[in-house]
């Protein structure tokens, strides 16, 4: 049954969207059936996969707050037949407010995903840069979270704060929520600060930190404006290499924990 991984960090610009899009694409290229849920009103992952703004298109907002269904909004990514997307649009910002008065407001996304998750190997949720009701919905529906952390000053503080939120979500909404891993992003090996941050985060969070580190790579920054995952934009880039490696690491971890559960 599809494992649901929320890509979360309350800070913007840390590499959530880049990670969600490119890990989902890497798994789709490996012929794993993958769903990416764009859960950020900025709709960056929708655009990054080539879906231009279209007022006629029904999006995740219409399914959360309106009459649209999963089937009515899901799209397949051209060039990546194993990757499907639930697109977002700016109107998703309204859901934060509209859901407040709804029944089971924390579980609206879960209700949408539970009936379809078995069609997928993985479902990724690209979260907005806040800890509001949208992110709470993502955390309530996820099996695990992937936390991208930019290799910069105060990285540890951000993770510590997020871990506290995870603790609260476990207590109140989703006791099974796991940490899939902490991902160090935008690493520049020319700066001693970046090296220091990597060392510190590894020291504090140990095995919870992915071995793969995502380098700062211009091609990763360019690919979204062409509406393409990095593998379709520049497969030979350092960024493509790093996200392929991360996808493999994610699969390896899952096999390990599956093996442990089975034995
Ligand atoms: N490893 C990287 N190297 C270079 N640019 C990156 C990298 N990761 C992300 N970016 C760029 O940095 C900006 C923020 O990344 P993004 O993934 O959108 O972060 P978030 O979703 O957390 O706000 C975007 O313009 C993105 O293209
Ligand atoms: Mg984003």
mmCIF file of N, CA and C in Angstrom, residues 116-230:
data_model
loop_
_atom_site.group_PDB
_atom_site.id
_atom_site.type_symbol
_atom_site.label_atom_id
_atom_site.label_comp_id
_atom_site.label_asym_id
_atom_site.label_seq_id
_atom_site.Cartn_x
_atom_site.Cartn_y
_atom_site.Cartn_z
ATOM 1 N N UNK A 116 -7.356 6.005 -2.339
ATOM 2 C CA UNK A 116 -6.597 5.848 -3.588
ATOM 3 C C UNK A 116 -5.147 5.440 -3.369
ATOM 4 N N UNK A 117 -4.694 5.468 -2.135
ATOM 5 C CA UNK A 117 -3.259 5.258 -1.901
ATOM 6 C C UNK A 117 -2.777 3.895 -2.356
ATOM 7 N N UNK A 118 -3.663 2.918 -2.357
ATOM 8 C CA UNK A 118 -3.212 1.578 -2.747
ATOM 9 C C UNK A 118 -2.841 1.487 -4.237
ATOM 10 N N UNK A 119 -3.264 2.482 -5.009
ATOM 11 C CA UNK A 119 -2.863 2.498 -6.428
ATOM 12 C C UNK A 119 -1.402 2.897 -6.612
ATOM 13 N N UNK A 120 -0.770 3.372 -5.527
ATOM 14 C CA UNK A 120 0.580 3.930 -5.661
ATOM 15 C C UNK A 120 1.595 3.205 -4.792
ATOM 16 N N UNK A 121 2.848 3.305 -5.220
ATOM 17 C CA UNK A 121 3.946 2.856 -4.354
ATOM 18 C C UNK A 121 4.273 3.962 -3.349
ATOM 19 N N UNK A 122 4.246 5.204 -3.849
ATOM 20 C CA UNK A 122 4.539 6.336 -2.973
ATOM 21 C C UNK A 122 3.623 7.509 -3.289
ATOM 22 N N UNK A 123 3.281 8.225 -2.216
ATOM 23 C CA UNK A 123 2.569 9.489 -2.366
ATOM 24 C C UNK A 123 3.400 10.542 -1.638
ATOM 25 N N UNK A 124 3.755 11.618 -2.342
ATOM 26 C CA UNK A 124 4.489 12.715 -1.710
ATOM 27 C C UNK A 124 3.570 13.929 -1.588
ATOM 28 N N UNK A 125 3.665 14.608 -0.448
ATOM 29 C CA UNK A 125 2.885 15.834 -0.257
ATOM 30 C C UNK A 125 3.859 16.995 -0.122
ATOM 31 N N UNK A 126 3.775 17.940 -1.047
ATOM 32 C CA UNK A 126 4.622 19.138 -0.995
ATOM 33 C C UNK A 126 3.902 20.181 -0.144
ATOM 34 N N UNK A 127 4.433 20.435 1.056
ATOM 35 C CA UNK A 127 3.734 21.286 2.027
ATOM 36 C C UNK A 127 4.087 22.764 1.870
ATOM 37 N N UNK A 128 3.175 23.633 2.341
ATOM 38 C CA UNK A 128 3.466 25.074 2.331
ATOM 39 C C UNK A 128 4.438 25.421 3.468
ATOM 40 N N UNK A 129 5.039 26.605 3.395
ATOM 41 C CA UNK A 129 6.014 27.006 4.418
ATOM 42 C C UNK A 129 5.344 27.564 5.664
ATOM 43 N N UNK A 130 4.548 26.771 6.327
ATOM 44 C CA UNK A 130 3.890 27.209 7.557
ATOM 45 C C UNK A 130 3.462 25.966 8.302
ATOM 46 N N UNK A 131 2.986 26.147 9.521
ATOM 47 C CA UNK A 131 2.476 24.998 10.264
ATOM 48 C C UNK A 131 0.969 25.153 10.461
ATOM 49 N N UNK A 132 0.296 25.742 9.478
ATOM 50 C CA UNK A 132 -1.147 25.949 9.546
ATOM 51 C C UNK A 132 -1.919 24.674 9.253
ATOM 52 N N UNK A 133 -3.213 24.854 9.004
ATOM 53 C CA UNK A 133 -4.123 23.720 8.860
ATOM 54 C C UNK A 133 -3.797 22.833 7.645
ATOM 55 N N UNK A 134 -3.230 23.434 6.593
ATOM 56 C CA UNK A 134 -2.848 22.608 5.443
ATOM 57 C C UNK A 134 -1.742 21.635 5.851
ATOM 58 N N UNK A 135 -0.708 22.161 6.505
ATOM 59 C CA UNK A 135 0.389 21.288 6.939
ATOM 60 C C UNK A 135 -0.107 20.261 7.949
ATOM 61 N N UNK A 136 -0.999 20.678 8.843
ATOM 62 C CA UNK A 136 -1.562 19.742 9.815
ATOM 63 C C UNK A 136 -2.298 18.607 9.085
ATOM 64 N N UNK A 137 -3.046 18.936 8.031
ATOM 65 C CA UNK A 137 -3.704 17.911 7.222
ATOM 66 C C UNK A 137 -2.686 16.957 6.608
ATOM 67 N N UNK A 138 -1.577 17.513 6.127
ATOM 68 C CA UNK A 138 -0.533 16.673 5.522
ATOM 69 C C UNK A 138 0.047 15.734 6.582
ATOM 70 N N UNK A 139 0.317 16.276 7.764
ATOM 71 C CA UNK A 139 0.922 15.458 8.828
ATOM 72 C C UNK A 139 -0.061 14.405 9.346
ATOM 73 N N UNK A 140 -1.347 14.726 9.309
ATOM 74 C CA UNK A 140 -2.347 13.765 9.787
ATOM 75 C C UNK A 140 -2.531 12.618 8.799
ATOM 76 N N UNK A 141 -2.222 12.857 7.516
ATOM 77 C CA UNK A 141 -2.446 11.792 6.532
ATOM 78 C C UNK A 141 -1.175 11.007 6.212
ATOM 79 N N UNK A 142 -0.026 11.510 6.650
ATOM 80 C CA UNK A 142 1.247 10.898 6.235
ATOM 81 C C UNK A 142 1.648 9.722 7.115
ATOM 82 N N UNK A 143 2.412 8.818 6.514
ATOM 83 C CA UNK A 143 3.075 7.765 7.289
ATOM 84 C C UNK A 143 4.388 8.303 7.850
ATOM 85 N N UNK A 144 4.997 9.212 7.105
ATOM 86 C CA UNK A 144 6.325 9.686 7.496
ATOM 87 C C UNK A 144 6.563 11.071 6.926
ATOM 88 N N UNK A 145 7.516 11.785 7.516
ATOM 89 C CA UNK A 145 7.873 13.085 6.962
ATOM 90 C C UNK A 145 9.329 13.115 6.540
ATOM 91 N N UNK A 146 9.545 13.830 5.457
ATOM 92 C CA UNK A 146 10.890 14.094 4.965
ATOM 93 C C UNK A 146 11.124 15.589 5.184
ATOM 94 N N UNK A 147 12.208 15.921 5.875
ATOM 95 C CA UNK A 147 12.461 17.312 6.259
ATOM 96 C C UNK A 147 13.686 17.856 5.523
ATOM 97 N N UNK A 148 13.483 18.668 4.488
ATOM 98 C CA UNK A 148 14.633 19.290 3.843
ATOM 99 C C UNK A 148 15.145 20.438 4.707
ATOM 100 N N UNK A 149 16.432 20.499 4.882
ATOM 101 C CA UNK A 149 17.050 21.535 5.708
ATOM 102 C C UNK A 149 18.192 22.160 4.923
ATOM 103 N N UNK A 150 18.104 23.461 4.781
ATOM 104 C CA UNK A 150 19.156 24.162 4.048
ATOM 105 C C UNK A 150 20.402 24.230 4.924
ATOM 106 N N UNK A 151 21.550 24.007 4.312
ATOM 107 C CA UNK A 151 22.818 24.020 5.059
ATOM 108 C C UNK A 151 23.205 25.460 5.368
ATOM 109 N N UNK A 152 22.572 26.041 6.376
ATOM 110 C CA UNK A 152 22.879 27.424 6.726
ATOM 111 C C UNK A 152 22.703 27.641 8.218
ATOM 112 N N UNK A 153 23.065 28.830 8.640
ATOM 113 C CA UNK A 153 22.998 29.234 10.037
ATOM 114 C C UNK A 153 21.610 28.974 10.629
ATOM 115 N N UNK A 154 21.532 28.471 11.814
ATOM 116 C CA UNK A 154 20.280 28.199 12.533
ATOM 117 C C UNK A 154 19.484 27.012 11.986
ATOM 118 N N UNK A 155 20.128 26.172 11.216
ATOM 119 C CA UNK A 155 19.438 24.992 10.685
ATOM 120 C C UNK A 155 18.887 24.129 11.820
ATOM 121 N N UNK A 156 19.679 23.946 12.856
ATOM 122 C CA UNK A 156 19.261 23.080 13.962
ATOM 123 C C UNK A 156 17.998 23.580 14.655
ATOM 124 N N UNK A 157 17.924 24.891 14.877
ATOM 125 C CA UNK A 157 16.756 25.465 15.550
ATOM 126 C C UNK A 157 15.470 25.110 14.815
ATOM 127 N N UNK A 158 15.522 25.257 13.499
ATOM 128 C CA UNK A 158 14.344 24.964 12.685
ATOM 129 C C UNK A 158 13.905 23.516 12.834
ATOM 130 N N UNK A 159 14.870 22.612 12.833
ATOM 131 C CA UNK A 159 14.504 21.191 12.932
ATOM 132 C C UNK A 159 13.917 20.892 14.310
ATOM 133 N N UNK A 160 14.516 21.477 15.339
ATOM 134 C CA UNK A 160 14.042 21.228 16.699
ATOM 135 C C UNK A 160 12.590 21.667 16.863
ATOM 136 N N UNK A 161 12.276 22.828 16.286
ATOM 137 C CA UNK A 161 10.913 23.348 16.352
ATOM 138 C C UNK A 161 9.939 22.405 15.626
ATOM 139 N N UNK A 162 10.373 21.926 14.477
ATOM 140 C CA UNK A 162 9.517 21.026 13.699
ATOM 141 C C UNK A 162 9.307 19.700 14.434
ATOM 142 N N UNK A 163 10.339 19.215 15.089
ATOM 143 C CA UNK A 163 10.225 17.956 15.835
ATOM 144 C C UNK A 163 9.190 18.093 16.959
ATOM 145 N N UNK A 164 9.109 19.277 17.540
ATOM 146 C CA UNK A 164 8.117 19.535 18.586
ATOM 147 C C UNK A 164 6.700 19.451 17.987
ATOM 148 N N UNK A 165 6.543 20.018 16.795
ATOM 149 C CA UNK A 165 5.247 19.907 16.113
ATOM 150 C C UNK A 165 4.909 18.446 15.839
ATOM 151 N N UNK A 166 5.895 17.693 15.406
ATOM 152 C CA UNK A 166 5.666 16.274 15.121
ATOM 153 C C UNK A 166 5.191 15.553 16.384
ATOM 154 N N UNK A 167 5.808 15.906 17.514
ATOM 155 C CA UNK A 167 5.420 15.289 18.778
ATOM 156 C C UNK A 167 3.943 15.591 19.084
ATOM 157 N N UNK A 168 3.555 16.842 18.867
ATOM 158 C CA UNK A 168 2.170 17.227 19.127
ATOM 159 C C UNK A 168 1.199 16.513 18.182
ATOM 160 N N UNK A 169 1.612 16.397 16.918
ATOM 161 C CA UNK A 169 0.741 15.729 15.944
ATOM 162 C C UNK A 169 0.581 14.254 16.301
ATOM 163 N N UNK A 170 1.678 13.636 16.748
ATOM 164 C CA UNK A 170 1.586 12.234 17.168
ATOM 165 C C UNK A 170 0.598 12.081 18.311
ATOM 166 N N UNK A 171 0.648 12.993 19.244
ATOM 167 C CA UNK A 171 -0.211 12.916 20.418
ATOM 168 C C UNK A 171 -1.681 13.117 20.051
ATOM 169 N N UNK A 172 -1.924 14.081 19.184
ATOM 170 C CA UNK A 172 -3.302 14.506 18.956
ATOM 171 C C UNK A 172 -3.958 13.844 17.743
ATOM 172 N N UNK A 173 -3.194 13.555 16.690
ATOM 173 C CA UNK A 173 -3.826 13.220 15.414
ATOM 174 C C UNK A 173 -3.328 11.936 14.760
ATOM 175 N N UNK A 174 -2.043 11.655 14.884
ATOM 176 C CA UNK A 174 -1.466 10.582 14.077
ATOM 177 C C UNK A 174 -0.303 9.916 14.814
ATOM 178 N N UNK A 175 -0.622 8.995 15.724
ATOM 179 C CA UNK A 175 0.411 8.384 16.575
ATOM 180 C C UNK A 175 1.483 7.629 15.791
ATOM 181 N N UNK A 176 1.162 7.224 14.558
ATOM 182 C CA UNK A 176 2.096 6.398 13.779
ATOM 183 C C UNK A 176 3.102 7.214 12.978
ATOM 184 N N UNK A 177 2.999 8.526 13.016
ATOM 185 C CA UNK A 177 3.837 9.366 12.146
ATOM 186 C C UNK A 177 5.327 9.141 12.422
ATOM 187 N N UNK A 178 6.058 8.794 11.357
ATOM 188 C CA UNK A 178 7.498 8.537 11.486
ATOM 189 C C UNK A 178 8.310 9.662 10.854
ATOM 190 N N UNK A 179 9.581 9.709 11.208
ATOM 191 C CA UNK A 179 10.509 10.586 10.499
ATOM 192 C C UNK A 179 11.155 9.738 9.401
ATOM 193 N N UNK A 180 10.845 10.043 8.146
ATOM 194 C CA UNK A 180 11.503 9.310 7.055
ATOM 195 C C UNK A 180 12.973 9.701 7.020
ATOM 196 N N UNK A 181 13.227 11.002 7.150
ATOM 197 C CA UNK A 181 14.621 11.444 7.184
ATOM 198 C C UNK A 181 14.751 12.950 7.077
ATOM 199 N N UNK A 182 15.901 13.416 7.525
ATOM 200 C CA UNK A 182 16.262 14.828 7.386
ATOM 201 C C UNK A 182 17.210 14.918 6.193
ATOM 202 N N UNK A 183 16.893 15.821 5.276
ATOM 203 C CA UNK A 183 17.693 15.948 4.049
ATOM 204 C C UNK A 183 18.421 17.292 4.024
ATOM 205 N N UNK A 184 19.735 17.240 3.966
ATOM 206 C CA UNK A 184 20.526 18.475 3.878
ATOM 207 C C UNK A 184 20.547 18.944 2.426
ATOM 208 N N UNK A 185 20.140 20.192 2.215
ATOM 209 C CA UNK A 185 19.998 20.703 0.847
ATOM 210 C C UNK A 185 20.882 21.930 0.607
ATOM 211 N N UNK A 186 21.052 22.232 -0.676
ATOM 212 C CA UNK A 186 21.784 23.432 -1.124
ATOM 213 C C UNK A 186 23.172 23.508 -0.501
ATOM 214 N N UNK A 187 23.806 22.383 -0.438
ATOM 215 C CA UNK A 187 25.134 22.282 0.170
ATOM 216 C C UNK A 187 26.191 22.852 -0.776
ATOM 217 N N UNK A 188 26.994 23.735 -0.228
ATOM 218 C CA UNK A 188 28.096 24.310 -1.004
ATOM 219 C C UNK A 188 29.391 23.975 -0.276
ATOM 220 N N UNK A 189 30.164 23.069 -0.836
ATOM 221 C CA UNK A 189 31.328 22.575 -0.092
ATOM 222 C C UNK A 189 32.469 23.594 -0.018
ATOM 223 N N UNK A 190 32.276 24.748 -0.670
ATOM 224 C CA UNK A 190 33.316 25.781 -0.573
ATOM 225 C C UNK A 190 33.192 26.589 0.714
ATOM 226 N N UNK A 191 32.046 26.498 1.378
ATOM 227 C CA UNK A 191 31.910 27.292 2.598
ATOM 228 C C UNK A 191 32.077 26.406 3.833
ATOM 229 N N UNK A 192 32.816 26.931 4.802
ATOM 230 C CA UNK A 192 33.034 26.138 6.014
ATOM 231 C C UNK A 192 31.748 26.082 6.824
ATOM 232 N N UNK A 193 30.883 27.112 6.686
ATOM 233 C CA UNK A 193 29.610 27.097 7.408
ATOM 234 C C UNK A 193 28.791 25.875 6.997
ATOM 235 N N UNK A 194 28.716 25.619 5.697
ATOM 236 C CA UNK A 194 27.925 24.482 5.210
ATOM 237 C C UNK A 194 28.475 23.171 5.775
ATOM 238 N N UNK A 195 29.795 23.045 5.755
ATOM 239 C CA UNK A 195 30.393 21.814 6.292
ATOM 240 C C UNK A 195 30.083 21.669 7.779
ATOM 241 N N UNK A 196 30.119 22.810 8.483
ATOM 242 C CA UNK A 196 29.846 22.812 9.913
ATOM 243 C C UNK A 196 28.395 22.407 10.202
ATOM 244 N N UNK A 197 27.462 22.944 9.387
ATOM 245 C CA UNK A 197 26.047 22.624 9.585
ATOM 246 C C UNK A 197 25.810 21.127 9.369
ATOM 247 N N UNK A 198 26.412 20.577 8.322
ATOM 248 C CA UNK A 198 26.246 19.143 8.051
ATOM 249 C C UNK A 198 26.743 18.330 9.245
ATOM 250 N N UNK A 199 27.903 18.706 9.761
ATOM 251 C CA UNK A 199 28.484 17.962 10.893
ATOM 252 C C UNK A 199 27.579 18.056 12.125
ATOM 253 N N UNK A 200 27.073 19.262 12.380
ATOM 254 C CA UNK A 200 26.220 19.478 13.559
ATOM 255 C C UNK A 200 24.913 18.700 13.466
ATOM 256 N N UNK A 201 24.258 18.803 12.308
ATOM 257 C CA UNK A 201 22.964 18.132 12.145
ATOM 258 C C UNK A 201 23.157 16.615 12.263
ATOM 259 N N UNK A 202 24.234 16.118 11.691
ATOM 260 C CA UNK A 202 24.498 14.672 11.806
ATOM 261 C C UNK A 202 24.774 14.275 13.248
ATOM 262 N N UNK A 203 25.470 15.153 13.965
ATOM 263 C CA UNK A 203 25.789 14.818 15.347
ATOM 264 C C UNK A 203 24.512 14.739 16.199
ATOM 265 N N UNK A 204 23.612 15.694 15.984
ATOM 266 C CA UNK A 204 22.406 15.737 16.817
ATOM 267 C C UNK A 204 21.372 14.693 16.376
ATOM 268 N N UNK A 205 21.202 14.525 15.072
ATOM 269 C CA UNK A 205 20.101 13.676 14.596
ATOM 270 C C UNK A 205 20.550 12.330 14.031
ATOM 271 N N UNK A 206 21.836 12.112 13.968
ATOM 272 C CA UNK A 206 22.404 10.794 13.651
ATOM 273 C C UNK A 206 21.780 10.091 12.464
ATOM 274 N N UNK A 207 21.264 8.908 12.713
ATOM 275 C CA UNK A 207 20.748 8.046 11.648
ATOM 276 C C UNK A 207 19.512 8.609 10.959
ATOM 277 N N UNK A 208 18.911 9.620 11.595
ATOM 278 C CA UNK A 208 17.718 10.204 10.976
ATOM 279 C C UNK A 208 18.076 11.083 9.781
ATOM 280 N N UNK A 209 19.352 11.347 9.598
ATOM 281 C CA UNK A 209 19.779 12.211 8.494
ATOM 282 C C UNK A 209 20.171 11.348 7.298
ATOM 283 N N UNK A 210 19.621 11.670 6.129
ATOM 284 C CA UNK A 210 19.993 10.926 4.927
ATOM 285 C C UNK A 210 21.480 11.082 4.646
ATOM 286 N N UNK A 211 22.071 10.014 4.178
ATOM 287 C CA UNK A 211 23.466 10.053 3.749
ATOM 288 C C UNK A 211 23.627 10.994 2.550
ATOM 289 N N UNK A 212 22.674 10.940 1.652
ATOM 290 C CA UNK A 212 22.706 11.814 0.476
ATOM 291 C C UNK A 212 22.567 13.272 0.909
ATOM 292 N N UNK A 213 23.447 14.119 0.380
ATOM 293 C CA UNK A 213 23.337 15.557 0.597
ATOM 294 C C UNK A 213 23.100 16.186 -0.781
ATOM 295 N N UNK A 214 22.136 17.111 -0.855
ATOM 296 C CA UNK A 214 21.835 17.744 -2.150
ATOM 297 C C UNK A 214 22.720 18.982 -2.312
ATOM 298 N N UNK A 215 23.557 19.005 -3.344
ATOM 299 C CA UNK A 215 24.429 20.171 -3.543
ATOM 300 C C UNK A 215 23.655 21.358 -4.094
ATOM 301 N N UNK A 216 24.178 22.541 -3.878
ATOM 302 C CA UNK A 216 23.665 23.698 -4.594
ATOM 303 C C UNK A 216 24.032 23.492 -6.058
ATOM 304 N N UNK A 217 23.060 23.563 -6.930
ATOM 305 C CA UNK A 217 23.293 23.255 -8.342
ATOM 306 C C UNK A 217 22.370 24.124 -9.192
ATOM 307 N N UNK A 218 22.983 24.928 -10.046
ATOM 308 C CA UNK A 218 22.228 25.892 -10.853
ATOM 309 C C UNK A 218 21.130 25.217 -11.667
ATOM 310 N N UNK A 219 21.409 24.028 -12.164
ATOM 311 C CA UNK A 219 20.438 23.330 -13.024
ATOM 312 C C UNK A 219 19.154 22.991 -12.251
ATOM 313 N N UNK A 220 19.296 22.702 -10.959
ATOM 314 C CA UNK A 220 18.110 22.437 -10.130
ATOM 315 C C UNK A 220 17.236 23.681 -10.027
ATOM 316 N N UNK A 221 17.886 24.835 -9.992
ATOM 317 C CA UNK A 221 17.140 26.088 -9.925
ATOM 318 C C UNK A 221 16.489 26.453 -11.253
ATOM 319 N N UNK A 222 17.082 25.992 -12.353
ATOM 320 C CA UNK A 222 16.561 26.349 -13.684
ATOM 321 C C UNK A 222 15.412 25.459 -14.145
ATOM 322 N N UNK A 223 15.474 24.186 -13.762
ATOM 323 C CA UNK A 223 14.527 23.199 -14.306
ATOM 324 C C UNK A 223 13.052 23.602 -14.146
ATOM 325 N N UNK A 224 12.637 24.154 -12.972
ATOM 326 C CA UNK A 224 11.209 24.470 -12.803
ATOM 327 C C UNK A 224 10.676 25.461 -13.833
ATOM 328 N N UNK A 225 11.505 26.416 -14.251
ATOM 329 C CA UNK A 225 11.003 27.407 -15.202
ATOM 330 C C UNK A 225 10.813 26.787 -16.594
ATOM 331 N N UNK A 226 11.334 25.583 -16.793
ATOM 332 C CA UNK A 226 11.093 24.856 -18.047
ATOM 333 C C UNK A 226 9.989 23.815 -17.863
ATOM 334 N N UNK A 227 9.408 23.791 -16.668
ATOM 335 C CA UNK A 227 8.318 22.843 -16.399
ATOM 336 C C UNK A 227 8.772 21.398 -16.418
ATOM 337 N N UNK A 228 10.017 21.177 -16.022
ATOM 338 C CA UNK A 228 10.554 19.818 -16.106
ATOM 339 C C UNK A 228 11.247 19.407 -14.818
ATOM 340 N N UNK A 229 11.115 18.115 -14.506
ATOM 341 C CA UNK A 229 11.951 17.547 -13.441
ATOM 342 C C UNK A 229 13.397 17.575 -13.931
ATOM 343 N N UNK A 230 14.323 17.545 -13.002
ATOM 344 C CA UNK A 230 15.742 17.691 -13.352
ATOM 345 C C UNK A 230 16.209 16.618 -14.351
#
